[in-house]
PDB file of C-alpha atoms in Angstrom:
ATOM      1  CA  UNK W   1     -13.549 -96.340  53.105  1.00  0.00           C
ATOM      2  CA  UNK W   2     -14.129-100.013  54.631  1.00  0.00           C
ATOM      3  CA  UNK W   3     -17.272-100.470  53.926  1.00  0.00           C
ATOM      4  CA  UNK W   4     -16.611 -99.743  50.796  1.00  0.00           C
ATOM      5  CA  UNK W   5     -14.024-103.381  50.110  1.00  0.00           C
ATOM      6  CA  UNK W   6     -14.838-106.154  49.627  1.00  0.00           C
ATOM      7  CA  UNK W   7     -12.560-108.269  49.317  1.00  0.00           C
ATOM      8  CA  UNK W   8      -8.457-107.413  50.313  1.00  0.00           C
ATOM      9  CA  UNK W   9      -6.650-105.606  48.778  1.00  0.00           C
ATOM     10  CA  UNK W  10      -4.163-107.476  46.033  1.00  0.00           C
ATOM     11  CA  UNK W  11      -2.511-107.188  43.381  1.00  0.00           C
ATOM     12  CA  UNK W  12      -2.403-108.328  39.753  1.00  0.00           C
ATOM     13  CA  UNK W  13       0.306-108.169  36.948  1.00  0.00           C
ATOM     14  CA  UNK W  14      -2.637-107.965  34.644  1.00  0.00           C
ATOM     15  CA  UNK W  15      -4.666-105.394  35.583  1.00  0.00           C
ATOM     16  CA  UNK W  16      -3.842-101.697  35.866  1.00  0.00           C
ATOM     17  CA  UNK W  17      -6.030 -99.064  38.108  1.00  0.00           C
ATOM     18  CA  UNK W  18      -8.833 -99.007  40.195  1.00  0.00           C
ATOM     19  CA  UNK W  19     -12.667 -98.596  39.035  1.00  0.00           C
ATOM     20  CA  UNK W  20     -14.675 -96.456  41.772  1.00  0.00           C
ATOM     21  CA  UNK W  21     -18.633 -95.572  42.024  1.00  0.00           C
ATOM     22  CA  UNK W  22     -18.232 -91.841  42.279  1.00  0.00           C
ATOM     23  CA  UNK W  23     -22.279 -91.930  41.789  1.00  0.00           C
ATOM     24  CA  UNK W  24     -22.263 -93.971  44.520  1.00  0.00           C
ATOM     25  CA  UNK W  25     -20.145 -91.916  45.861  1.00  0.00           C
ATOM     26  CA  UNK W  26     -20.940 -88.951  46.088  1.00  0.00           C
ATOM     27  CA  UNK W  27     -25.311 -89.336  44.657  1.00  0.00           C
ATOM     28  CA  UNK W  28     -27.207 -85.902  44.472  1.00  0.00           C
ATOM     29  CA  UNK W  29     -30.713 -87.084  44.006  1.00  0.00           C
ATOM     30  CA  UNK W  30     -32.145 -84.477  42.000  1.00  0.00           C
ATOM     31  CA  UNK W  31     -35.099 -82.674  43.684  1.00  0.00           C
ATOM     32  CA  UNK W  32     -38.838 -83.563  42.920  1.00  0.00           C
ATOM     33  CA  UNK W  33     -41.322 -80.964  41.665  1.00  0.00           C
ATOM     34  CA  UNK W  34     -44.244 -80.931  43.595  1.00  0.00           C
ATOM     35  CA  UNK W  35     -48.219 -81.562  42.828  1.00  0.00           C
ATOM     36  CA  UNK W  36     -48.556 -78.147  42.215  1.00  0.00           C
ATOM     37  CA  UNK W  37     -46.313 -77.621  40.154  1.00  0.00           C
ATOM     38  CA  UNK W  38     -46.566 -79.980  37.556  1.00  0.00           C
ATOM     39  CA  UNK W  39     -50.019 -79.761  37.979  1.00  0.00           C
ATOM     40  CA  UNK W  40     -49.809 -75.726  36.759  1.00  0.00           C
ATOM     41  CA  UNK W  41     -47.645 -77.030  33.561  1.00  0.00           C
ATOM     42  CA  UNK W  42     -50.143 -79.400  32.624  1.00  0.00           C
ATOM     43  CA  UNK W  43     -52.398 -76.832  33.259  1.00  0.00           C
ATOM     44  CA  UNK W  44     -50.351 -74.477  30.581  1.00  0.00           C
ATOM     45  CA  UNK W  45     -49.833 -76.822  28.568  1.00  0.00           C
ATOM     46  CA  UNK W  46     -53.431 -77.997  28.020  1.00  0.00           C
ATOM     47  CA  UNK W  47     -54.112 -74.002  27.556  1.00  0.00           C
ATOM     48  CA  UNK W  48     -51.674 -73.458  24.622  1.00  0.00           C
ATOM     49  CA  UNK W  49     -52.871 -76.853  22.476  1.00  0.00           C
ATOM     50  CA  UNK W  50     -56.275 -74.960  23.098  1.00  0.00           C
ATOM     51  CA  UNK W  51     -54.984 -71.867  21.606  1.00  0.00           C
ATOM     52  CA  UNK W  52     -53.054 -74.090  18.633  1.00  0.00           C
ATOM     53  CA  UNK W  53     -56.651 -76.102  18.164  1.00  0.00           C
ATOM     54  CA  UNK W  54     -58.023 -72.385  17.927  1.00  0.00           C
ATOM     55  CA  UNK W  55     -55.885 -71.036  15.154  1.00  0.00           C
ATOM     56  CA  UNK W  56     -55.849 -74.329  13.023  1.00  0.00           C
ATOM     57  CA  UNK W  57     -59.561 -73.830  13.263  1.00  0.00           C
ATOM     58  CA  UNK W  58     -59.981 -77.839  14.797  1.00  0.00           C
TER      59      UNK W  58
END
């Protein structure tokens, strides 16, 4: 907890509560997709687009 406190604590008359940045304290990074997964998705989208173009006669 000491690493998160930057200045000494003091009571103020006009402030109620505290602010906690939960993203900073409990941050869980997103898992990145592999290059192979991304390439497979691009290929499937290209195939789907080609099928749609063929149906429309483009």
